[in-house]
Coordinates of C-alpha atoms in Angstrom, one line a residue:
Chain A
M48 CA -11.0 17.3 11.8
R49 CA -6.9 17.9 12.5
F50 CA -7.2 15.7 15.2
N51 CA -7.3 12.3 14.7
F52 CA -4.6 12.2 12.4
V53 CA -2.0 14.0 15.5
F54 CA -3.4 12.0 18.1
G55 CA -3.7 9.2 15.9
L56 CA -0.2 9.7 14.8
F57 CA 1.3 10.5 18.1
L58 CA -0.4 7.2 19.5
V59 CA 1.1 4.8 16.4
S60 CA 4.2 7.5 17.8
V61 CA 4.1 5.3 21.1
V62 CA 4.2 2.3 20.2
V63 CA 6.3 1.7 17.4
L64 CA 9.1 4.0 20.1
A65 CA 7.9 1.1 22.5
A66 CA 9.3 -1.7 19.8
L67 CA 11.7 0.1 19.1
L68 CA 13.5 0.7 22.5
A69 CA 12.2 -3.1 23.8
G70 CA 15.1 -3.5 25.4
L71 CA 16.2 -0.9 26.9
L72 CA 12.8 -0.2 28.3
A73 CA 12.0 -3.2 30.1
P74 CA 12.7 -3.6 33.2
F75 CA 12.6 -7.5 33.0
H76 CA 13.4 -10.1 30.2
P77 CA 9.7 -11.4 28.8
I78 CA 10.8 -14.8 29.0
M79 CA 14.0 -15.8 30.4
D80 CA 12.7 -13.5 33.8
A81 CA 10.1 -16.2 35.2
D82 CA 10.3 -15.7 39.0
L83 CA 7.7 -18.3 40.7
M84 CA 8.6 -16.9 43.8
S85 CA 6.3 -13.4 42.6
S86 CA 4.2 -14.9 40.6
E87 CA 0.2 -13.1 40.1
L88 CA 1.4 -10.3 42.0
P89 CA -0.3 -6.8 41.2
P90 CA 0.6 -3.6 39.5
G91 CA 3.2 -2.0 41.9
A92 CA 7.5 -1.5 42.3
P93 CA 9.1 -3.1 40.5
H94 CA 6.1 -4.2 38.2
W95 CA 4.4 -1.8 37.1
M96 CA 1.5 -3.2 34.9
G97 CA 2.0 -6.8 36.9
T98 CA 3.0 -10.4 37.0
D99 CA 1.7 -13.2 35.7
A100 CA 1.5 -16.4 36.1
Q101 CA 4.8 -17.9 35.5
G102 CA 6.5 -14.6 37.6
R103 CA 7.3 -12.6 34.2
D104 CA 7.2 -8.9 34.6
V105 CA 3.9 -8.1 31.9
L106 CA 4.8 -4.2 31.1
S107 CA 8.4 -6.2 29.5
R108 CA 5.8 -9.2 27.6
I109 CA 3.9 -6.0 25.9
L110 CA 6.8 -4.1 25.4
Y111 CA 8.1 -7.3 23.3
G112 CA 5.3 -7.5 22.0
A113 CA 4.6 -4.8 20.3
R114 CA 7.8 -6.2 18.0
V115 CA 5.7 -9.3 17.2
S116 CA 2.2 -6.9 16.4
L117 CA 4.0 -4.5 14.4
M118 CA 5.9 -6.7 12.3
V119 CA 2.4 -9.1 11.5
G120 CA 0.7 -5.7 11.2
V121 CA 3.5 -3.7 9.0
V122 CA 4.8 -6.4 7.0
S123 CA 1.0 -8.2 6.4
Q124 CA -0.3 -4.8 5.2
I125 CA 2.7 -4.7 2.2
I126 CA 1.8 -7.9 0.7
N127 CA -1.8 -6.6 0.7
S128 CA -1.4 -3.2 -0.5
T129 CA 1.5 -4.7 -3.3
I130 CA -0.7 -7.7 -4.5
G131 CA -4.1 -4.8 -4.5
A132 CA -2.6 -2.0 -6.3
A133 CA -1.2 -4.8 -8.7
L134 CA -4.7 -6.4 -9.4
G135 CA -6.3 -4.1 -9.8
I136 CA -4.0 -1.3 -11.4
S137 CA -4.5 -4.4 -13.9
A138 CA -7.2 -4.8 -14.2
G139 CA -8.4 -1.3 -14.4
Y140 CA -5.9 0.3 -17.0
F141 CA -6.6 -4.3 -19.4
G142 CA -10.1 -4.3 -19.0
G143 CA -11.3 -6.9 -20.4
V144 CA -11.1 -11.2 -20.0
W145 CA -8.1 -9.3 -17.3
D146 CA -10.6 -7.3 -15.8
D147 CA -13.6 -10.1 -15.2
F148 CA -11.1 -11.9 -13.3
V149 CA -10.0 -10.0 -11.0
N150 CA -13.4 -8.9 -10.6
G151 CA -14.8 -11.9 -10.0
L152 CA -11.3 -13.0 -7.7
T153 CA -12.4 -9.8 -5.7
N154 CA -15.7 -11.0 -5.3
V155 CA -15.1 -14.5 -4.0
M156 CA -12.6 -13.4 -1.8
L157 CA -14.6 -11.1 -0.3
A158 CA -17.1 -13.6 0.9
I159 CA -14.3 -15.7 2.7
P160 CA -14.0 -13.3 6.4
S161 CA -10.9 -13.2 6.2
L162 CA -10.2 -14.4 9.3
V163 CA -12.1 -16.9 7.7
F164 CA -9.8 -17.7 5.0
A165 CA -6.4 -17.5 7.3
L166 CA -7.5 -19.9 10.0
A167 CA -7.7 -22.2 7.0
I168 CA -4.4 -20.4 5.8
M169 CA -2.1 -21.7 9.1
A170 CA -4.5 -24.5 9.2
V171 CA -2.3 -25.9 6.5
L172 CA 1.5 -23.8 7.3
G173 CA 1.1 -24.6 10.6
P174 CA 1.4 -21.6 13.8
G175 CA 5.1 -19.2 13.7
L176 CA 5.5 -16.3 12.4
P177 CA 5.7 -16.6 8.9
S178 CA 2.8 -18.3 7.9
L179 CA 1.0 -15.7 10.0
L180 CA 2.6 -12.8 7.7
I181 CA 1.1 -15.3 4.5
A182 CA -1.8 -15.8 5.9
L183 CA -1.9 -12.2 6.9
G184 CA -0.6 -10.7 4.4
L185 CA -2.7 -12.5 1.0
T186 CA -6.3 -12.6 2.3
N187 CA -6.9 -9.1 2.9
W188 CA -6.6 -6.9 -0.5
S189 CA -9.7 -6.5 -2.1
W190 CA -10.5 -3.3 -0.7
T191 CA -6.8 -2.3 -1.8
C192 CA -7.8 -3.7 -4.6
R193 CA -11.4 -2.6 -5.9
I194 CA -9.8 1.1 -5.2
A195 CA -6.4 1.0 -7.1
R196 CA -9.2 -0.4 -9.6
G197 CA -12.3 2.0 -9.7
S198 CA -8.6 5.1 -9.7
T199 CA -6.9 3.8 -12.9
L200 CA -10.7 3.2 -14.8
S201 CA -11.2 7.0 -14.1
L202 CA -7.0 8.2 -15.0
K203 CA -6.9 6.0 -17.7
S204 CA -8.4 8.5 -20.5
Q205 CA -7.4 11.7 -19.0
S206 CA -4.9 13.3 -21.0
F207 CA -1.8 12.9 -19.8
V208 CA -1.7 9.6 -19.4
L209 CA -3.2 9.6 -23.6
A210 CA -0.1 12.1 -23.9
A211 CA 2.1 9.5 -22.2
K212 CA 0.9 6.5 -23.8
A213 CA 1.3 8.3 -27.2
A214 CA 5.4 9.2 -26.7
G215 CA 5.6 5.5 -26.9
F216 CA 5.9 4.5 -22.4
S217 CA 5.1 0.7 -22.8
D218 CA 2.0 -0.3 -20.5
W219 CA 4.1 -1.7 -17.5
N220 CA 6.0 2.1 -17.7
I221 CA 2.4 4.2 -17.2
M222 CA 0.4 2.4 -15.3
R223 CA 4.3 2.9 -12.7
T224 CA 5.4 6.6 -13.0
Q225 CA 2.1 7.9 -14.4
I226 CA -1.5 5.8 -12.5
L227 CA 0.4 4.7 -9.5
P228 CA 1.7 8.1 -7.8
N229 CA -1.6 8.9 -9.1
I230 CA -3.2 7.0 -6.9
V231 CA -1.2 7.1 -3.1
G232 CA -2.9 9.0 -1.6
P233 CA -6.2 6.4 -1.1
L234 CA -3.8 3.3 -1.2
L235 CA -1.7 4.6 2.1
V236 CA -5.0 5.4 3.9
I237 CA -6.4 1.8 3.0
G238 CA -3.1 0.5 4.0
T239 CA -3.1 2.5 7.3
L240 CA -6.2 1.4 8.4
G241 CA -5.6 -2.7 7.0
I242 CA -3.4 -2.3 9.7
G243 CA -4.8 -1.2 12.3
S244 CA -7.3 -4.7 11.4
A245 CA -4.2 -7.2 10.9
V246 CA -3.0 -5.8 14.6
L247 CA -6.7 -7.1 15.4
A248 CA -6.1 -10.5 13.0
E249 CA -2.8 -12.0 14.3
A250 CA -3.6 -11.1 18.7
A251 CA -7.1 -13.2 17.4
L252 CA -5.0 -15.9 15.7
S253 CA -2.8 -16.4 18.6
F254 CA -4.8 -16.0 20.9
L255 CA -7.1 -19.1 19.3
G256 CA -3.1 -20.5 20.4
I257 CA -2.5 -21.1 16.1
G258 CA -0.2 -17.7 15.5
I259 CA 2.4 -16.3 17.9
R260 CA 3.4 -19.6 20.3
P261 CA 4.5 -19.0 23.7
P262 CA 6.8 -18.7 25.0
T263 CA 6.9 -15.3 22.0
P264 CA 5.6 -12.7 23.5
S265 CA 2.9 -11.6 21.3
W266 CA -0.7 -9.6 23.0
G267 CA -2.6 -12.4 22.0
N268 CA -0.8 -14.9 23.7
M269 CA -0.8 -13.0 26.8
L270 CA -4.1 -13.2 27.1
T271 CA -5.0 -16.8 26.2
D272 CA -2.6 -17.6 28.9
A273 CA -4.6 -15.0 31.7
R274 CA -8.0 -16.7 30.7
E275 CA -7.1 -18.3 33.8
L276 CA -5.5 -15.8 36.1
L277 CA -9.0 -13.9 35.1
R278 CA -10.3 -14.4 38.7
T279 CA -6.8 -13.8 41.2
A280 CA -4.3 -11.8 38.4
P281 CA -7.0 -9.3 36.2
W282 CA -3.9 -7.2 35.2
A283 CA -2.6 -10.0 33.1
A284 CA -5.6 -9.9 31.0
I285 CA -6.4 -5.7 31.0
F286 CA -2.8 -4.2 30.0
P287 CA -2.6 -5.9 27.0
G288 CA -5.4 -5.6 25.6
L289 CA -5.1 -2.5 27.1
A290 CA -2.6 -2.9 24.3
I291 CA -4.1 -4.6 21.0
F292 CA -6.5 -1.2 21.4
V293 CA -4.3 2.0 22.1
T294 CA -2.1 0.4 17.9
V295 CA -5.3 -0.8 16.6
L296 CA -7.2 3.0 17.4
G297 CA -4.0 4.8 16.6
F298 CA -3.6 3.1 13.1
N299 CA -7.7 3.5 12.8
L300 CA -7.7 6.8 14.2
L301 CA -4.7 7.9 12.2
G302 CA -5.6 6.0 8.6
D303 CA -9.0 8.2 9.2
G304 CA -7.2 11.8 9.4
L305 CA -5.3 10.5 6.6
R306 CA -8.7 10.4 4.5
D307 CA -9.4 13.4 5.9
M308 CA -7.0 15.4 5.0
L309 CA -6.2 13.9 0.9
D310 CA -10.4 14.8 0.6
P311 CA -12.4 16.4 2.3
H312 CA -15.1 14.7 0.4
M313 CA -15.1 11.0 2.4
R314 CA -15.2 12.6 5.5
T315 CA -16.5 10.2 7.9
R316 CA -17.3 7.8 5.1
R317 CA -16.5 3.9 5.9
E318 CA -16.4 1.3 4.6
Chain B
M228 CA -39.4 -9.2 -9.5
M229 CA -39.5 -12.9 -10.1
G230 CA -36.1 -12.8 -12.4
F231 CA -35.3 -9.5 -11.1
V232 CA -34.7 -12.8 -7.9
L233 CA -33.8 -15.8 -9.6
R234 CA -31.7 -14.0 -11.4
R235 CA -29.6 -13.0 -7.9
V236 CA -29.7 -16.9 -6.8
L237 CA -28.5 -17.7 -9.8
Q238 CA -25.8 -14.8 -9.8
M239 CA -24.2 -16.8 -6.5
I240 CA -23.4 -20.2 -7.5
P241 CA -19.9 -18.8 -10.4
T242 CA -18.9 -17.2 -5.5
I243 CA -20.1 -20.2 -4.5
L244 CA -18.3 -22.4 -7.4
A245 CA -14.5 -20.7 -7.1
V246 CA -14.7 -20.3 -2.8
V247 CA -14.7 -24.0 -2.9
L248 CA -12.3 -25.0 -5.6
I249 CA -10.6 -22.4 -3.3
I250 CA -11.1 -23.7 -0.2
F251 CA -10.0 -27.6 -1.9
F252 CA -7.0 -26.5 -3.0
I253 CA -5.8 -24.7 0.3
F254 CA -5.5 -28.6 1.5
S255 CA -5.2 -30.9 -1.1
V256 CA -2.2 -28.9 -2.6
V257 CA 0.1 -28.6 1.2
P258 CA 1.7 -31.3 1.8
G259 CA 0.9 -33.1 5.3
S260 CA -2.1 -34.5 6.4
F261 CA -4.1 -35.2 9.7
L262 CA -2.3 -38.5 9.8
T263 CA 1.2 -36.7 10.1
S264 CA 0.1 -34.2 11.9
L265 CA -1.4 -37.4 14.6
M266 CA 1.5 -39.3 14.0
A267 CA 3.2 -35.7 15.2
E268 CA 1.6 -35.4 18.1
G269 CA 3.3 -39.0 19.0
R270 CA -0.2 -40.5 19.0
N271 CA 0.7 -44.4 18.2
M272 CA 0.2 -43.5 13.9
T273 CA 3.9 -45.3 13.4
N274 CA 2.0 -48.4 12.3
A275 CA 2.3 -48.6 8.1
D276 CA -0.3 -51.0 7.6
V277 CA -3.2 -48.5 9.3
L278 CA -1.6 -45.6 7.8
A279 CA -2.3 -47.2 4.3
Q280 CA -5.7 -47.8 5.4
M281 CA -6.5 -44.7 6.6
N282 CA -5.5 -43.1 3.4
A283 CA -7.9 -45.8 1.1
Q284 CA -10.0 -44.9 3.7
F285 CA -11.1 -41.4 3.3
G286 CA -9.6 -41.2 -0.6
L287 CA -6.5 -39.8 0.3
D288 CA -4.9 -42.0 -2.0
D289 CA -6.9 -41.3 -5.0
P290 CA -5.2 -38.0 -7.3
I291 CA -5.9 -34.5 -7.4
P292 CA -8.3 -34.0 -9.7
V293 CA -10.6 -37.6 -8.8
R294 CA -11.0 -36.2 -4.9
L295 CA -12.1 -32.2 -6.5
W296 CA -14.3 -34.6 -9.4
N297 CA -15.8 -36.6 -5.4
Y298 CA -16.6 -33.4 -2.7
V299 CA -17.5 -31.5 -5.9
S300 CA -20.7 -33.9 -7.0
G301 CA -20.8 -35.3 -2.8
L302 CA -21.0 -32.2 -2.2
L303 CA -24.5 -31.5 -5.0
Q304 CA -25.9 -34.5 -2.9
F305 CA -25.6 -32.2 0.7
D306 CA -22.7 -35.5 0.9
L307 CA -19.6 -32.7 3.0
G308 CA -17.7 -36.3 3.7
I309 CA -17.0 -38.0 6.4
S310 CA -14.5 -35.7 9.9
Y311 CA -10.9 -37.2 10.3
R312 CA -11.7 -37.4 13.8
T313 CA -15.5 -38.5 14.9
R314 CA -15.9 -40.4 11.6
E315 CA -19.2 -39.0 12.2
P316 CA -20.6 -37.2 8.5
V317 CA -18.8 -33.6 8.1
T318 CA -23.6 -32.4 8.1
S319 CA -23.7 -34.0 11.1
V320 CA -21.3 -32.9 12.7
L321 CA -21.6 -29.0 11.8
G322 CA -25.3 -29.2 11.4
P323 CA -26.0 -29.0 15.6
R324 CA -24.5 -26.2 15.5
L325 CA -25.7 -24.0 13.4
W326 CA -28.4 -22.7 15.2
P327 CA -26.4 -21.1 18.3
S328 CA -24.1 -19.5 15.6
V329 CA -28.0 -18.3 14.4
Q330 CA -28.4 -17.3 17.5
L331 CA -25.2 -15.5 18.1
A332 CA -25.6 -13.5 15.6
I333 CA -29.0 -11.7 15.9
A334 CA -28.6 -11.4 19.4
A335 CA -26.1 -9.2 18.6
M336 CA -27.3 -7.1 15.9
T337 CA -29.9 -6.5 18.1
F338 CA -27.7 -5.0 20.7
A339 CA -25.6 -3.3 17.6
A340 CA -29.4 -1.4 15.9
A341 CA -30.4 -1.1 19.8
V342 CA -27.4 1.5 20.6
G343 CA -26.1 1.8 17.9
I344 CA -28.8 3.3 16.1
P345 CA -30.7 5.7 18.8
L346 CA -26.6 6.7 19.3
G347 CA -26.4 7.6 15.1
F348 CA -29.6 10.1 15.3
M349 CA -29.0 11.8 18.0
A350 CA -25.3 12.7 17.2
A351 CA -26.3 14.2 14.1
L352 CA -28.8 15.9 14.5
R353 CA -26.7 18.3 18.0
P354 CA -23.2 18.3 15.4
G355 CA -20.5 19.3 16.0
S356 CA -22.3 19.2 20.5
L357 CA -20.4 17.4 23.0
F358 CA -22.8 14.7 22.9
D359 CA -22.0 14.4 19.0
S360 CA -18.5 14.2 19.6
L361 CA -18.7 11.1 22.6
T362 CA -20.5 9.1 20.2
M363 CA -18.3 9.1 17.8
V364 CA -15.1 8.7 20.4
T365 CA -17.3 5.3 21.2
A366 CA -17.8 4.1 17.8
V367 CA -14.3 4.8 16.6
S368 CA -13.8 2.9 20.2
G369 CA -15.7 0.3 19.4
L370 CA -14.2 -0.5 16.1
S371 CA -11.0 -0.7 17.6
V372 CA -11.3 -2.9 20.3
P373 CA -10.2 -6.2 19.9
E374 CA -13.7 -7.9 21.1
F375 CA -12.4 -11.0 23.3
W376 CA -10.4 -9.1 25.6
L377 CA -13.8 -7.0 25.6
G378 CA -15.2 -9.8 26.8
L379 CA -12.5 -11.3 28.8
L380 CA -13.6 -7.7 30.7
L381 CA -17.4 -8.2 30.7
M382 CA -17.1 -12.0 32.1
Y383 CA -14.1 -10.1 34.3
V384 CA -17.2 -8.1 36.0
F385 CA -20.0 -9.3 35.2
A386 CA -19.3 -12.6 35.8
L387 CA -16.6 -13.0 37.8
Q388 CA -17.2 -10.3 39.8
L389 CA -20.8 -9.6 40.3
G390 CA -22.2 -13.1 39.5
W391 CA -25.4 -11.3 37.6
L392 CA -24.3 -13.6 34.4
P393 CA -22.9 -16.7 33.4
S394 CA -19.5 -16.8 32.7
F395 CA -19.6 -19.2 29.6
G396 CA -21.2 -21.8 28.4
Y397 CA -24.4 -22.6 26.7
Q398 CA -28.3 -23.5 27.6
E399 CA -30.6 -24.3 25.4
N400 CA -33.3 -21.5 25.4
S401 CA -31.4 -19.5 28.2
L402 CA -31.1 -16.1 27.6
R403 CA -28.1 -15.8 30.6
H404 CA -25.8 -17.2 28.5
L405 CA -26.7 -15.1 25.5
V406 CA -25.9 -12.1 26.8
L407 CA -22.4 -11.4 27.5
P408 CA -21.1 -12.8 24.1
A409 CA -23.8 -11.0 22.4
I410 CA -22.4 -7.6 23.7
A411 CA -18.6 -8.0 22.9
L412 CA -19.6 -9.9 19.4
G413 CA -22.2 -6.7 18.9
V414 CA -19.4 -4.2 19.7
S415 CA -18.3 -3.4 16.8
P416 CA -21.2 -3.4 14.4
M417 CA -22.9 -0.9 17.0
A418 CA -19.6 1.3 16.1
L419 CA -20.0 0.5 12.4
L420 CA -24.6 1.2 12.4
A421 CA -23.6 4.5 15.5
R422 CA -21.2 5.8 12.0
T423 CA -24.2 5.4 9.7
T424 CA -26.6 6.3 10.6
R425 CA -25.0 9.2 11.7
A426 CA -23.1 10.5 8.7
G427 CA -26.9 8.6 6.9
V428 CA -29.2 11.4 9.1
L429 CA -27.1 14.1 8.3
D430 CA -26.7 13.5 4.5
V431 CA -30.2 13.2 4.9
M432 CA -30.8 16.6 6.2
N433 CA -28.6 19.2 4.5
A434 CA -31.5 16.8 1.3
D435 CA -34.2 19.4 -1.3
F436 CA -36.2 17.6 0.0
V437 CA -36.7 18.3 3.7
R438 CA -35.3 22.1 3.3
T439 CA -38.9 22.2 1.2
A440 CA -40.8 20.5 3.6
R441 CA -39.6 22.6 6.7
A442 CA -40.1 26.3 4.5
K443 CA -43.2 24.5 4.8
G444 CA -43.9 24.6 8.7
V445 CA -44.0 20.4 8.7
S446 CA -43.4 20.5 12.7
E447 CA -39.8 18.7 13.7
P448 CA -40.8 16.3 15.0
R449 CA -42.9 15.4 12.3
L450 CA -39.9 16.1 9.6
V451 CA -37.7 13.5 11.7
R452 CA -40.2 11.1 11.9
A453 CA -41.9 10.6 7.7
H454 CA -38.9 12.4 6.3
I455 CA -35.7 12.2 7.7
T456 CA -35.7 8.3 9.6
R457 CA -37.8 7.0 6.6
N458 CA -35.4 7.2 3.8
V459 CA -32.7 6.9 6.7
L460 CA -33.9 3.4 6.9
V461 CA -32.9 2.0 4.0
L462 CA -29.4 2.9 4.5
V463 CA -29.9 1.9 8.8
L464 CA -31.7 -1.4 6.7
T465 CA -28.7 -2.2 4.4
T466 CA -25.8 -2.3 7.2
M467 CA -26.8 -4.0 9.1
G468 CA -28.5 -7.0 7.1
L469 CA -24.7 -7.2 5.4
Q470 CA -23.5 -6.9 9.2
I471 CA -25.5 -9.9 10.1
G472 CA -23.8 -11.8 7.0
S473 CA -20.3 -11.3 9.0
L474 CA -21.4 -11.7 12.6
M475 CA -21.2 -15.5 11.9
G476 CA -17.5 -14.7 10.2
Q477 CA -16.2 -12.2 12.9
A478 CA -17.6 -15.2 15.5
I479 CA -14.9 -17.4 15.6
V480 CA -12.9 -15.9 18.4
I481 CA -15.5 -15.1 20.8
E482 CA -17.3 -18.3 20.2
K483 CA -14.2 -20.1 21.6
L484 CA -14.5 -17.2 24.3
F485 CA -17.4 -17.9 25.3
S486 CA -17.1 -21.7 24.9
W487 CA -20.4 -21.5 22.3
P488 CA -21.1 -24.4 20.6
G489 CA -21.7 -22.7 16.8
I490 CA -19.9 -23.0 13.8
G491 CA -16.9 -21.1 14.5
S492 CA -15.7 -23.1 17.4
L493 CA -15.9 -25.7 15.4
L494 CA -13.7 -24.3 13.0
V495 CA -11.2 -23.5 15.5
D496 CA -10.8 -27.0 17.7
S497 CA -11.5 -28.2 13.8
V498 CA -8.5 -27.1 12.7
S499 CA -5.9 -27.0 15.9
V500 CA -6.2 -31.4 15.0
R501 CA -6.6 -30.5 11.6
D502 CA -10.0 -32.1 10.8
I503 CA -9.7 -30.7 7.4
P504 CA -14.0 -31.7 6.5
V505 CA -15.3 -30.3 8.9
V506 CA -12.7 -27.7 8.4
Q507 CA -14.4 -27.4 4.5
G508 CA -17.8 -27.4 6.0
A509 CA -17.3 -24.6 8.5
V510 CA -15.9 -21.9 6.0
L511 CA -18.6 -23.1 3.4
V512 CA -21.0 -23.0 6.2
I513 CA -19.6 -19.0 7.2
V514 CA -19.5 -18.1 2.9
L515 CA -22.8 -19.2 2.0
W516 CA -24.1 -17.4 5.1
F517 CA -22.3 -14.4 4.2
L518 CA -24.0 -15.1 0.0
V519 CA -27.5 -15.3 1.3
I520 CA -27.9 -12.7 3.5
N521 CA -25.9 -10.4 1.1
M522 CA -28.2 -12.0 -1.2
L523 CA -31.8 -10.8 0.6
V524 CA -30.9 -7.8 1.2
D525 CA -30.4 -6.7 -2.2
I526 CA -33.9 -8.4 -2.8
A527 CA -35.5 -6.0 0.3
Y528 CA -33.5 -3.4 -1.1
A529 CA -35.2 -3.1 -4.3
L530 CA -38.5 -4.1 -2.9
I531 CA -38.3 -1.4 -0.4
D532 CA -36.3 1.2 -2.6
P533 CA -38.6 2.4 -5.5
R534 CA -35.5 4.4 -7.2
I535 CA -34.0 0.7 -7.7
K536 CA -35.1 -0.6 -11.0
V537 CA -36.2 -4.3 -10.5
A538 CA -35.8 -4.6 -14.5

């Protein structure tokens, strides 16, 4: 399905543009333009998505919130992919005790739900952006690791790897120049899907009050405030959630689309 | 068979041990304790004598190996420590929270299965149709939607606007309180089940034995019932089992949103006051639930599917 890829790419591009151009697009300042005289206004000019309890423009806060969500999603997934790829490739390549150790560690990581693990790390580090990046970056690499390991195992005995070994390449060089380029495809797929889950996890942690702290706008903490306004200002809950939904949907479709393009046999399979 | 079960039980032990080690070290290596966070919150805890007394009471003065030893030997006697906040044993803090969480997980799974399996099945029987496309759109949306936002929307429509159901809270034996959180939590496993069922049915429909059955004149309804359903059942049951296992961990945000008195909301509350023994206990319960359900699924799998070698 080419459609998945194109539509996913479209949604992701919209969100990325919104984040980059937030300063230009946002009609109001996300924090400073609080005005109690215009609190809980329904959508309409000049507040196209209404205002919250403090009279702040919901649209402007969503645009700035996109920066937080994307940054957390992308950076934490880069950390995850790096850890997963490094562990997976080295485990598959060297085998033996190291492989057993990595396998055991992966099984343990799979047994602790990543949101629960991230929550525990946040409990230690305290709220804030750096803690979020660490908590989400350390807890969701197990699938990447499994896939990297599996692919490395099947590549290890192929002739071009053996040739590189015979030519005197070091182990590090073989892993970097012979194996990694050949597994970039699957890693890219799982990384794209991972950004979606990281965006969801950031929103969940911020919603619980242990992620991004107010007044910095994040889609998750906007929903915390909106919960209290549900009866009088439902728009304050509808739009930030819609933003999360559209972003995650975009990354999921993009990931599915990439997989279909890279590997037609894997179509519609998803762990 | 008994040997297989025993081996499978023993396999869990190293994982549990590793999890215990990880959650112990996360909370002991890092500086900053419940006591310092109490002071940071400006409570009247600046008295050095009181601090020293509390440190001694909770064993926080001991070196880390001693504390680890105390923790692990306590665990073996089902002693998870004392809650910093309530001064009760952690087991009696966790105990009453378990049943609501299990209830929610089962209710969410029931919803997911009741909607997801028929959807996936019907979609696969008409591949490429409008219904099939709509089902797949529903599935990918279900996997992308933040469940707590869905919960908020459900709350708005069914509790605040229509007034059909309570918007939050828990009552023993009250199905009415269970409906909204169960749906919000069940949407993502529902989507996954729809996808898995569809993929499974499509696989089986192209299998040789189905073609043979069709060729020898088996009627379509019987073909679906006896040949396809039976073979997809194993896959569907496995997916359901694994999902129930991870639902307790996924439920934390939903429990918090609906003020559901389960393990998840206890975990969140304990994290925000850094009641570390309770956090450790809650994480351990969530992980144990996952591991035990996985083990049961494996055992059930070996019982149902004769192709799996038990020896």
